[in-house]
Coordinates of C-alpha atoms in Angstrom, one line a residue:
X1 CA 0.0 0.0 0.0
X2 CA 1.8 3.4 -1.2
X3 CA 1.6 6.6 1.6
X4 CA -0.9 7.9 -0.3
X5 CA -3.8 5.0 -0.3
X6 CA -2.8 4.5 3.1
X7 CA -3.9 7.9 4.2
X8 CA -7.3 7.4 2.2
X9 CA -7.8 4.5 3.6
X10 CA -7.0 5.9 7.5
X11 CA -9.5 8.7 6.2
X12 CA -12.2 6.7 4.8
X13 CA -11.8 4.5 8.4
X14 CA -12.3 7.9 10.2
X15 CA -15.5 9.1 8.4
X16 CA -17.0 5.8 9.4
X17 CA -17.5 4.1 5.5
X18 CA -18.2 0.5 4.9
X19 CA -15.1 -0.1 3.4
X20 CA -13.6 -3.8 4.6
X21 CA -10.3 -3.7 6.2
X22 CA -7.6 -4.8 4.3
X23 CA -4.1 -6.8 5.2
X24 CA -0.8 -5.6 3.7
X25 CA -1.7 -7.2 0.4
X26 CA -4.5 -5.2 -0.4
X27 CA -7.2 -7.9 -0.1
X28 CA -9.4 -8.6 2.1
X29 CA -8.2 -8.5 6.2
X30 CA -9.1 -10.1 9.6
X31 CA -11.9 -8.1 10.7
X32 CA -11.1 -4.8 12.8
X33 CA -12.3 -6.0 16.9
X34 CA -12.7 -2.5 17.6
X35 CA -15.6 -1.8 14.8
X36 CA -19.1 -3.1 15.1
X37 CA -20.7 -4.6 11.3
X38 CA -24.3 -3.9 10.6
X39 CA -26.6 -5.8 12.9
X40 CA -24.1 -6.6 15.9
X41 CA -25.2 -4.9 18.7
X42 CA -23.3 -2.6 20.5
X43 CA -20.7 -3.8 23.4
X44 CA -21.4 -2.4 26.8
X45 CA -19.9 -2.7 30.1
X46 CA -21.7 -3.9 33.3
X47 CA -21.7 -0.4 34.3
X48 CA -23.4 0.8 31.1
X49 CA -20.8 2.2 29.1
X50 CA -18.9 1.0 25.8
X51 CA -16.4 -1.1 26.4
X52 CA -12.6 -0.3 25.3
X53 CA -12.6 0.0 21.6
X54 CA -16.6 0.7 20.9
X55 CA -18.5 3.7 19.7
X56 CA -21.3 5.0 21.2
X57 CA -24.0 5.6 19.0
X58 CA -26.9 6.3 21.1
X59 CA -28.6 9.9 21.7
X60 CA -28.6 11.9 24.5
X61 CA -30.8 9.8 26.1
X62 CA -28.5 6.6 26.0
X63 CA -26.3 8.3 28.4
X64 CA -25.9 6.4 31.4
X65 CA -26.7 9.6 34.3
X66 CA -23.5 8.0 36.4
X67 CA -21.3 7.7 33.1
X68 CA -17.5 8.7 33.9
X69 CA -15.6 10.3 31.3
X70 CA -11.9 8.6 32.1
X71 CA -11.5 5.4 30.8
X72 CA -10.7 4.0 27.4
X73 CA -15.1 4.2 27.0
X74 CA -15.6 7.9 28.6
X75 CA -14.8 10.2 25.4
X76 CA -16.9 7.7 23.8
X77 CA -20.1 8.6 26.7
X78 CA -18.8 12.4 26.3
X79 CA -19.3 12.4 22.5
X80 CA -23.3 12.9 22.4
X81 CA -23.2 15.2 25.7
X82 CA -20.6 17.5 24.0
X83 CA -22.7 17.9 20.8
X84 CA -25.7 18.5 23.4
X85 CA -23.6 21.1 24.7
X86 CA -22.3 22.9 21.4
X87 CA -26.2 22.9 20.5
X88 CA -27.2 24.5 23.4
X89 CA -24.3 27.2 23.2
X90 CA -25.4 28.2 19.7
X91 CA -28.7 28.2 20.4
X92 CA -28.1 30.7 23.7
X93 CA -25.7 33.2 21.8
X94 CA -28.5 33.2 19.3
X95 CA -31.5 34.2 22.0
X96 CA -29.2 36.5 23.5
X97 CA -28.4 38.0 20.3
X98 CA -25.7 40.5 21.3
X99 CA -23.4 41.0 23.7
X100 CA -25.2 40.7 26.8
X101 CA -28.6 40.0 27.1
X102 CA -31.3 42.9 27.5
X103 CA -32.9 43.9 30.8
X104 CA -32.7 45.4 34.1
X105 CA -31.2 43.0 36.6
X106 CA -33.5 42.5 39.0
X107 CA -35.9 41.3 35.3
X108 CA -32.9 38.8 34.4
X109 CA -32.4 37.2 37.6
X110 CA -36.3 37.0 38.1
X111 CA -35.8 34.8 34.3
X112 CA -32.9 32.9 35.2
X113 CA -34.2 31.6 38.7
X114 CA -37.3 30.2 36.5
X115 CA -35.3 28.8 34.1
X116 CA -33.2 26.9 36.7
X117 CA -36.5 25.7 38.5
X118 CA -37.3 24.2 34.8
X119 CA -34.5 22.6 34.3
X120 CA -34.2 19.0 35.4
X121 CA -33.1 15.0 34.6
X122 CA -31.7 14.2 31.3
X123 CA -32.9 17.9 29.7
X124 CA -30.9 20.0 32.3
X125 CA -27.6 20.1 30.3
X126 CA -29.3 21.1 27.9
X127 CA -31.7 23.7 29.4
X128 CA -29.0 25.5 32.0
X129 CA -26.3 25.5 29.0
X130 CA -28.5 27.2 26.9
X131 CA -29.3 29.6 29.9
X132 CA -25.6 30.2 30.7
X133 CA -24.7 31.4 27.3
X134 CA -28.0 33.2 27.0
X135 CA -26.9 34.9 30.2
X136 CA -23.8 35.7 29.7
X137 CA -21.5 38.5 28.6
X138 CA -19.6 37.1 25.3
X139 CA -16.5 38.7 25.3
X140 CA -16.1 37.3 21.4
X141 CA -18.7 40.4 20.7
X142 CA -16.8 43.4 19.3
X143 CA -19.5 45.5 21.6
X144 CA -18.2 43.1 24.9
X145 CA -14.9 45.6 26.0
X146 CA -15.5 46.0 29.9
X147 CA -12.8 44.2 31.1
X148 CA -9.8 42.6 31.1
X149 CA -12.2 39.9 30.0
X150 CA -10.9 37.9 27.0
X151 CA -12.6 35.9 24.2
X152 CA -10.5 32.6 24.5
X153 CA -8.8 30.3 21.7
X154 CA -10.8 27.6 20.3
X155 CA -7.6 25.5 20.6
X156 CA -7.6 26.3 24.6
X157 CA -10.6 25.4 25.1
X158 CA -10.5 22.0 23.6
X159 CA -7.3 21.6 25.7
X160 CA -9.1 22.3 28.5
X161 CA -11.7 20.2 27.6
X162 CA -9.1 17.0 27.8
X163 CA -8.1 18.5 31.1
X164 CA -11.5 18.1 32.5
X165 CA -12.1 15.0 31.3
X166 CA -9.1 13.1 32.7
X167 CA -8.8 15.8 35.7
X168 CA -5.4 15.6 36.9
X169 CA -4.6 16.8 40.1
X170 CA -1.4 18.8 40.6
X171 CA -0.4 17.6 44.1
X172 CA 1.2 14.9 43.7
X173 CA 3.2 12.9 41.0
X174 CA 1.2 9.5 41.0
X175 CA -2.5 12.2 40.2
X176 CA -0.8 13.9 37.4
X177 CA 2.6 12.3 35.7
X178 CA 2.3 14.1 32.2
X179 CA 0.6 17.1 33.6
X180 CA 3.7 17.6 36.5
X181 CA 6.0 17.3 33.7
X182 CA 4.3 19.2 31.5
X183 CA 3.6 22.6 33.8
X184 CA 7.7 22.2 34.6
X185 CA 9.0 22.8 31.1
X186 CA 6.2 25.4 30.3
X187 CA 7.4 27.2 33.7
X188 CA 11.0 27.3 32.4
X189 CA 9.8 28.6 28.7
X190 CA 7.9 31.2 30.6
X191 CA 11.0 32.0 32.7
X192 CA 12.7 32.5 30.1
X193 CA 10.1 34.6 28.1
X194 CA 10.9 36.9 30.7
X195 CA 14.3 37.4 30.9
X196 CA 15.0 34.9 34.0
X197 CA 17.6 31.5 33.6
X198 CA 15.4 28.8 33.8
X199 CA 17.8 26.8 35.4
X200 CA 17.9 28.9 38.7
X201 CA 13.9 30.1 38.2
X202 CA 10.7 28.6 40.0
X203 CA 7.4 29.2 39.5
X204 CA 3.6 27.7 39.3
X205 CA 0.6 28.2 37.8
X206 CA -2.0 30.2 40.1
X207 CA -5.7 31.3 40.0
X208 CA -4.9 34.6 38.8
X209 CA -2.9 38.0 39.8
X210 CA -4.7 38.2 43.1
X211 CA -3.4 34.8 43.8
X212 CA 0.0 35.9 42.6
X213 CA 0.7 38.9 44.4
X214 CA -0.6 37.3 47.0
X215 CA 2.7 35.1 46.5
X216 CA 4.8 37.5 45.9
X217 CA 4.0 39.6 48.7
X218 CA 4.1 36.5 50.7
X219 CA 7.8 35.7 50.0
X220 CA 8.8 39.4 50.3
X221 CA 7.4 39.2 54.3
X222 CA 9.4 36.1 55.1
X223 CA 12.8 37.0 53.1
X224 CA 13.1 40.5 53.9
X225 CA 11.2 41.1 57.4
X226 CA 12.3 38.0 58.4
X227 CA 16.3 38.4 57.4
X228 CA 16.1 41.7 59.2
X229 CA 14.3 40.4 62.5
X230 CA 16.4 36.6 62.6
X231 CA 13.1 34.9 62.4
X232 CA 11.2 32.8 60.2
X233 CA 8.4 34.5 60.1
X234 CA 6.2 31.7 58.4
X235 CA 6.6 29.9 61.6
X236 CA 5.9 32.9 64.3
X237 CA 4.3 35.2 62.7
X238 CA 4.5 38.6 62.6
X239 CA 5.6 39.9 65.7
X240 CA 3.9 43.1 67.8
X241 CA 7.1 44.7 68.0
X242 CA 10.5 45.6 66.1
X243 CA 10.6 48.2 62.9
X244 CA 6.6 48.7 61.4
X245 CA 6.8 46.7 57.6
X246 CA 5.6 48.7 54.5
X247 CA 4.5 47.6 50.8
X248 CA 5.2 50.0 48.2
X249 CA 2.6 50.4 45.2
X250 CA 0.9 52.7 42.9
X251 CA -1.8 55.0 43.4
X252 CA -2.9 52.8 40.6
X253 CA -2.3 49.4 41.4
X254 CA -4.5 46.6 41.9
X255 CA -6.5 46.3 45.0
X256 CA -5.0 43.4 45.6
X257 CA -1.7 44.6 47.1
X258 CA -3.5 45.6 50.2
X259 CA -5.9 42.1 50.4
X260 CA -2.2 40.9 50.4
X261 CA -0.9 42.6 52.7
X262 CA -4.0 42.2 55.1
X263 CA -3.9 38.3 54.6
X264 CA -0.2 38.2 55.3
X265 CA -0.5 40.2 59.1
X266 CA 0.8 43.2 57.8
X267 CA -2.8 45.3 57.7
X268 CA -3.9 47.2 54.4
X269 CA -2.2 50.5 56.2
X270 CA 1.3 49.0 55.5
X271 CA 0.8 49.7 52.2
X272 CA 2.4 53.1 51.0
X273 CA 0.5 54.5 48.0
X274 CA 3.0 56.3 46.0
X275 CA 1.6 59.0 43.6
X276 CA 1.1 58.3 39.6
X277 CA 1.3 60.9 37.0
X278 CA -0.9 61.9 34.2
X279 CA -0.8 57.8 32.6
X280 CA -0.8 56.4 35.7
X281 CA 2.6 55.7 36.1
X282 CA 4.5 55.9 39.3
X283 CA 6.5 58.5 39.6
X284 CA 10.0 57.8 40.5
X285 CA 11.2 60.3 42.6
X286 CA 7.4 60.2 44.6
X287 CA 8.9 56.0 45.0
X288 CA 12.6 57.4 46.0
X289 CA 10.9 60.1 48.8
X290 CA 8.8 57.3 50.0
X291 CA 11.4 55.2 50.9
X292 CA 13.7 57.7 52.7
X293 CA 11.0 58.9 54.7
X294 CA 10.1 55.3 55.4
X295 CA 13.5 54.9 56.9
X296 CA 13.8 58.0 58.4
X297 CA 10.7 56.9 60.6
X298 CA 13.0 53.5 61.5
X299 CA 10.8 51.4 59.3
X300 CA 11.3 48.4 56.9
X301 CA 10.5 48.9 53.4
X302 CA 9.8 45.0 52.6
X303 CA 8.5 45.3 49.2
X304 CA 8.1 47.8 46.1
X305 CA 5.4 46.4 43.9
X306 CA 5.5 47.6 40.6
X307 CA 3.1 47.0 38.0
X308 CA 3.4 46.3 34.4
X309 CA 0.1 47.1 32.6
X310 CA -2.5 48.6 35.1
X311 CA -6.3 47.8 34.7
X312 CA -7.3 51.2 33.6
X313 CA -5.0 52.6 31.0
X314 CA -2.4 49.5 30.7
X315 CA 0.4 52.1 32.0
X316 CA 3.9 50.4 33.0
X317 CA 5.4 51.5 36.1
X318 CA 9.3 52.3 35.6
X319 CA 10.9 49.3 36.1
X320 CA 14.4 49.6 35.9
X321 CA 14.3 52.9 38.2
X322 CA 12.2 50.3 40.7
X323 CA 14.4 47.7 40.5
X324 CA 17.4 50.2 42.0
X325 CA 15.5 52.0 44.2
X326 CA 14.5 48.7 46.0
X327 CA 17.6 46.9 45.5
X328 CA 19.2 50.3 47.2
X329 CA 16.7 49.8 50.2
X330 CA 17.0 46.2 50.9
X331 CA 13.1 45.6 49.4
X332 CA 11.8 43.0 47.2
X333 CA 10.9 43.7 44.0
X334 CA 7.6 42.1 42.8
X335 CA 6.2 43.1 39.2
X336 CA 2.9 42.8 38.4
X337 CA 2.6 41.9 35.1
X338 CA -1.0 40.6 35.0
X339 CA -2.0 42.5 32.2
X340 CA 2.0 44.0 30.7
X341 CA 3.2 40.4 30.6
X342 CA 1.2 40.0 27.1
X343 CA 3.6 42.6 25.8
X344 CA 6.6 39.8 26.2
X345 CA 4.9 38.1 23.2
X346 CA 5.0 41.2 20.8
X347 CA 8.5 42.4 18.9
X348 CA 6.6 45.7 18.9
X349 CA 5.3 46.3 22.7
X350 CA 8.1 43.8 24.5
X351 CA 10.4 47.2 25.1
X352 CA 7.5 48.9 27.4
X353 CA 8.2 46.1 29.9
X354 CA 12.0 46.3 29.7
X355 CA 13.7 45.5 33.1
X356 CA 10.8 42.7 34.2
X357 CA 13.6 40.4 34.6
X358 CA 15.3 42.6 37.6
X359 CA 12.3 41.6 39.2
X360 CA 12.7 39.1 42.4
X361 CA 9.0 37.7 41.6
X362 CA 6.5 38.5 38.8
X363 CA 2.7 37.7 37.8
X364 CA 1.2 36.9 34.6
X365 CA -2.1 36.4 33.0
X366 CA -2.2 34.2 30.0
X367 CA -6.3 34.6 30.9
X368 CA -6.0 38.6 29.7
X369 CA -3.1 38.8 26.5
X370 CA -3.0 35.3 26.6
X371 CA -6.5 34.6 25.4
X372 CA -6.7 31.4 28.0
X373 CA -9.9 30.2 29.6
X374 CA -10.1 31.4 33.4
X375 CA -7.6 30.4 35.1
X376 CA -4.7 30.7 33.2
X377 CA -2.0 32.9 36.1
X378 CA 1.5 32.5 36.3
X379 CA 3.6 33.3 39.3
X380 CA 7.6 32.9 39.0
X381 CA 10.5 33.6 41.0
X382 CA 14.0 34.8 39.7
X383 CA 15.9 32.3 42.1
X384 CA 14.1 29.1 43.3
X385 CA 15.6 29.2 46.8
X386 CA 13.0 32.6 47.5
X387 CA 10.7 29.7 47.8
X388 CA 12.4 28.5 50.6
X389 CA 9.2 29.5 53.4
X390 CA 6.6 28.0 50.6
X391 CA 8.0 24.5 50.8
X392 CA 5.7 21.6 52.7
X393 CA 5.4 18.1 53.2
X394 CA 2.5 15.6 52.8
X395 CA 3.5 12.2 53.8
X396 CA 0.6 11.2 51.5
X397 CA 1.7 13.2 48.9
X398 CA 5.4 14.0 48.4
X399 CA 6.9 11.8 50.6
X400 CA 10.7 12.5 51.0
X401 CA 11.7 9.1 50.0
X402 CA 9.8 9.2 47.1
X403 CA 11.4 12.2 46.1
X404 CA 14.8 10.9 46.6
X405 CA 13.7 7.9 44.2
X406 CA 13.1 10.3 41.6
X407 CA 9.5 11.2 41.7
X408 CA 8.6 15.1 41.2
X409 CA 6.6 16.9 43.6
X410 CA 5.0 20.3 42.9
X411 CA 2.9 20.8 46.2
X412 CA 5.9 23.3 48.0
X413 CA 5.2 25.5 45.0
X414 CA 1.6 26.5 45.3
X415 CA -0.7 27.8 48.2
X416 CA -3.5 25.0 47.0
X417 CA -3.5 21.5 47.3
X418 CA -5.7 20.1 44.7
X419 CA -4.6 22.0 41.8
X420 CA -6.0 22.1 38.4
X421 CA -3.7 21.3 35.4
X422 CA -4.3 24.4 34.1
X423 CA -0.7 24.4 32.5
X424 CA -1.9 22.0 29.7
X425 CA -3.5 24.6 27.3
X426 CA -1.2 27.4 27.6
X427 CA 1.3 24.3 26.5
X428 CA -0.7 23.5 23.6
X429 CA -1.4 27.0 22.9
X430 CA 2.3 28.3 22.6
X431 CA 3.1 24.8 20.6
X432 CA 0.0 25.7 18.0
X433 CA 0.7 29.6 17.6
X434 CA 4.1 30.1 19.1
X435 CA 5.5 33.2 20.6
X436 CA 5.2 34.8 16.7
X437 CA 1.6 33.7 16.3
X438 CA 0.3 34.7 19.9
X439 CA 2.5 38.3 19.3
X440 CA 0.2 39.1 16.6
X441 CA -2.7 38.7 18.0
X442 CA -1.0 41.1 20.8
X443 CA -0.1 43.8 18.2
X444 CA -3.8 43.5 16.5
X445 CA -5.2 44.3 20.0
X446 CA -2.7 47.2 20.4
X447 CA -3.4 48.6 17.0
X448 CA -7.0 48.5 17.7
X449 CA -6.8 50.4 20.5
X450 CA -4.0 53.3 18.7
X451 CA -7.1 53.4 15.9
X452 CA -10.2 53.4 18.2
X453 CA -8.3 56.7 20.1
X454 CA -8.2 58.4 16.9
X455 CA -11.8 58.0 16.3
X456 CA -12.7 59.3 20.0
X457 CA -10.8 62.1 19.2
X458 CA -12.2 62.6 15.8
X459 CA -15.5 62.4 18.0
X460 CA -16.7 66.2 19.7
X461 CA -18.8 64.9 22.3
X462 CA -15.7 62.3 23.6
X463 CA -12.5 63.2 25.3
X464 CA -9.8 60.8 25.1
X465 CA -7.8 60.8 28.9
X466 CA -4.4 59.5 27.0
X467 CA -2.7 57.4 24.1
X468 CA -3.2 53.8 24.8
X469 CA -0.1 51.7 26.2
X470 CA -1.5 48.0 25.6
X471 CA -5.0 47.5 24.6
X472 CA -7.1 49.5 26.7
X473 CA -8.7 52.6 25.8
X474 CA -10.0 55.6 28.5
X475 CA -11.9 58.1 27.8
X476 CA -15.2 60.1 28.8
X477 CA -18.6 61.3 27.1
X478 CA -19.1 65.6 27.2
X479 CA -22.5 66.6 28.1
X480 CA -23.1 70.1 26.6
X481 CA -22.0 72.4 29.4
X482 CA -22.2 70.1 32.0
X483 CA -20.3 70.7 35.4
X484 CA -17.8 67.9 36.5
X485 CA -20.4 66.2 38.9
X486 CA -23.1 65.7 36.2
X487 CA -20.3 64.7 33.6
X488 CA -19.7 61.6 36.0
X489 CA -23.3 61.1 36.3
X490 CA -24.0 60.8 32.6
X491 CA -21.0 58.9 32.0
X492 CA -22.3 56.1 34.8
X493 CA -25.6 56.1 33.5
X494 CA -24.9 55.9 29.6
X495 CA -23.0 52.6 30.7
X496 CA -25.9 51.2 32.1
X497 CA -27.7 52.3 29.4
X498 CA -26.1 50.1 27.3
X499 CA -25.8 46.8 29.3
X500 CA -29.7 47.5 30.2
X501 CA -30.5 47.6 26.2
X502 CA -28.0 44.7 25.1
X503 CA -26.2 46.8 23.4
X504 CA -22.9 47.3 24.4
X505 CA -20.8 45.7 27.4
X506 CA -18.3 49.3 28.3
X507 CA -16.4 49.6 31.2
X508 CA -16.6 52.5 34.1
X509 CA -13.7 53.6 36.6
X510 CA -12.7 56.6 38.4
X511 CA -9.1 58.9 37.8
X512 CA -6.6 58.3 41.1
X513 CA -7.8 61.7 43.3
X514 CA -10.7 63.5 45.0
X515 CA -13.7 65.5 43.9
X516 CA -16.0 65.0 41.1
X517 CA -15.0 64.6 37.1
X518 CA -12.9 61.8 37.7
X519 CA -15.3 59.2 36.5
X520 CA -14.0 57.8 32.5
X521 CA -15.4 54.9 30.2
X522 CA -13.3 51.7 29.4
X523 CA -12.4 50.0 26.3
X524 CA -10.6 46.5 27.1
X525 CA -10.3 45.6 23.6
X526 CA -9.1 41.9 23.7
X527 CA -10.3 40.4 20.7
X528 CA -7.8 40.0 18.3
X529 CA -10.7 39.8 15.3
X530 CA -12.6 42.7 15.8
X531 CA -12.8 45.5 13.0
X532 CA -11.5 49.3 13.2
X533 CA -15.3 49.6 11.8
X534 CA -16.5 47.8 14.6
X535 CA -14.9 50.1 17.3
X536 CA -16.5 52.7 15.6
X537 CA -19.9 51.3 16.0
X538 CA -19.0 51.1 19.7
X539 CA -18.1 54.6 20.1
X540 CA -21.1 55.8 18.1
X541 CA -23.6 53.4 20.4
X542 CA -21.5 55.3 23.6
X543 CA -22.5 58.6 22.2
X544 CA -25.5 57.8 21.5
X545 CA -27.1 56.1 24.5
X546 CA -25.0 59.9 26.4
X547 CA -27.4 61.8 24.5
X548 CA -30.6 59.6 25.3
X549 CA -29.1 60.4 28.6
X550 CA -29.2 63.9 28.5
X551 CA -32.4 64.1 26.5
X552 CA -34.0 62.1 29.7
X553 CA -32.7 64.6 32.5

């Protein structure tokens, strides 16, 4: 049989034809055990399912409730609920018909509650999937631009589909052998993504920043306040007395620096907020006057926490200047790159995050630039022995001996336990696109955002707050002579406007400072496939939905 009529033959087998197997020769061949002929019924377990080998043919209905989906037989049982599933997804985005659907909340959640108490036995996949992506906010839709919110692959999600069906657990060796391996060499491609040796890096995958920082901030407390007080501080906590600790961040960074630091014993008040300039960038010498005053006042300066991409405008702290000033003050150097660690993956934007390496921990988001399902978070460390306070032992999970005879643990390198293997489709991701192929969908997103600021400006009754940095774009809606308080007021209620209608999914936050006029509209544009004509049809829906506004007050 030549390579060609071989692959016909592998192709005709796959479509499911009648063809009759064949031997080497090209006549007839023993019959294939693993396909059923016309008339022989179907093989089937004690427990309901095809056996190894069989194809389940049956509807929705054939489904054994209690069916598994490991097992040679479970993608088999999965096959007829995943095509339920698809169905019910189309059928949802097509109800919805936008890009979230219409009507005030309190209407929605009145419909939803019904539609749960509907749904029941073998028509509830059916009924709540349909529900769900009736519900929901698509963030596919070029009008969906809220948040750092992204549309994900279809090649991620099918990896993620294979993670939950065999559902590997991350916390020990013998739950997840490929999946332990596999998260370990995507860690040391992503260490080396940004700018760290792989050899003498560590890292994990996490829930998200939150989790992250959380991490970082962690390992800051037990290096640098526990070096300077001779304690471990993971052990005995943080003691009443001795120097008061303090976290440096921007005005502008993400609320989850003080969470940290109130998790960690620390309080939200050790947390210095260091003023941010017109982009939202901290200013250097505000981060050099914080520090010498902090020591002037005999305290510890544990951490500076820079970030790399806020939420609001995408702004990038200076790293390099952040990097000396806390390497000149004894702190820890944790960059938030939640958001900024897409720009890695662009020739074009990878300059704006120059100096991430100098970082003693950073946090990434392949669920925001990355265009992962939830969760797809990355925390890393620039030398592995930082995780020195992190490390535990399980006897009934990473046994030392075990280790010794060679089998990898990953538990000392997370705060969670069971862990999902959410490494898997980033891996598959990177090794279908590459960096190149991911980089452009980076540099589509940033150009969108560069063209949608032009047509804001082109626009009278919008004022663009600044050039856009990554992907996000800020700017507000002018009543005609409106003071600063009724400006916000407009602004918040065109927004709701427009989720209230179905129309348009825009985001809302405030400018860093006091007093009214601060309030500004988001774009978040994430998807890589929306049109410069589409963001147009965005901004003309904003201004349109601020005059119904003004027409109504």
């Amino acid at each position: 049989m030549t390579e060609e009529s071989h692959g016909r033959a592998t192709a005709d087998r796959g479509l499911g034809t009648a063809r009759e197997p064949h031997d080497e020769r090209g006549g007839p061949g023993r019959p294939d055990p693993g396909r059923r002929h016309p008339g022989q019924p179907e093989p089937v377990s004690a427990r309901g399912v095809p056996r190894p080998g069989a194809a389940f043919r049956g509807g929705l209905d054939a489904v054994p409730r209690t069916a598994l989906s490991g097992a040679p037989g479970g993608p088999a049982v999965l096959e007829p609920l995943v095509h339920t599933v698809l169905e019910a997804l189309a059928k949802g985005a097509a109800r919805r018909g936008g890009p979230v659907p219409a009507g005030a909340p309190g209407e929605l959640a009145a419909r939803f509650a019904r539609e749960f108490a509907e749904a029941e036995g073998d028509g509830a996949l059916r009924q709540l999937t349909e529900l769900l992506a009736y519900g929901s906010a698509d963030p596919a839709d070029p009008s969906c631009a809220a948040h750092l919110h992204c549309p994900p692959l279809a090649v991620a999600v099918a990896a993620d589909l294979a993670v939950s069906a065999v559902n590997p657990s991350q916390d020990s060796w013998d739950q997840a052998p490929a999946a332990t391996a596999v998260e370990t060499l995507l860690l040391q491609e992503l260490a080396q993504l940004v700018g760290y040796e792989p050899a003498e890096a560590a890292g994990v995958l996490t829930s998200g920043g939150t989790e992250s920082n959380l991490m970082g901030l962690m390992l800051a407390r037990d290096r640098v306040l526990g070096g300077a007080l001779r304690r471990q501080i993971e052990l005995s906590g943080v003691p009443g007395a001795g120097p008061r600790p303090r976290i440096f961040a921007s005005a502008a960074a993400h609320f989850s620096v003080q969470r940290s630091a109130a998790l960690l014993g620390l309080g939200e008040d050790a947390v210095v907020c260091v003023p941010v300039d017109r982009e939202l960038r901290m200013r250097p010498d505000a981060l050099a006057s914080a520090l010498r005053d902090c020591v002037a006042r005999g305290e510890l300066p544990v951490a500076v926490v820079a970030t790399a991409g806020t939420t609001d405008t995408g702004a990038v702290d200076p790293l390099r200047t952040c990097a000396a000033l806390a390497a000149e003050f004894g702190a820890w150097l944790h960059v938030d790159a939640a958001y900024g660690g897409g720009a890695l993956l662009s020739d074009e934007l990878a300059p704006l995050v120059r100096g991430i390496a100098l970082a003693d921990s950073v946090s990434l988001d392949w669920h925001k630039l990355g265009w992962q399902p939830v969760a797809a978070g990355i925390f890393l460390v620039r030398r592995a022995e930082t995780y020195a306070s992190l490390a535990r032992r399980a006897v009934y999970l990473n046994p030392q001996d075990d280790e010794e005879a060679g089998y990898p643990s990953l538990l000392g390198l997370s705060l969670r336990t069971t862990r999902r293997a959410d490494a898997f489709k980033i891996a598959v991701t990177l090794r279908t696109l590459g960096r190149e192929g991911l980089g452009r969908l980076v540099d589509a997103c940033h150009a969108l955002a560069v063209g949608g600021a032009e047509q804001v400006r082109a626009r009278p009754r919008l004022e663009l707050h600044s050039v856009p940095v990554l992907s996000a774009l800020l700017f507000r809606y002018l009543p005609e002579g409106a003071d600063p308080a009724h400006t916000d007021r407009v602004n918040a209620a065109l927004r709701r406007r427009l989720l209230r209608e179905g129309r348009a999914v825009v985001g809302r936050t405030e400018l860093p400072g006091r007093g009214p006029g601060r309030v500004r509209l988001k774009l978040t544009l994430l998807n890589p496939h929306t049109t410069p004509a589409e963001v147009e049809r965005l901004l003309d829906a904003v201004v349109a939905a601020g005059l119904a506004e003004e027409e109504d007050r």
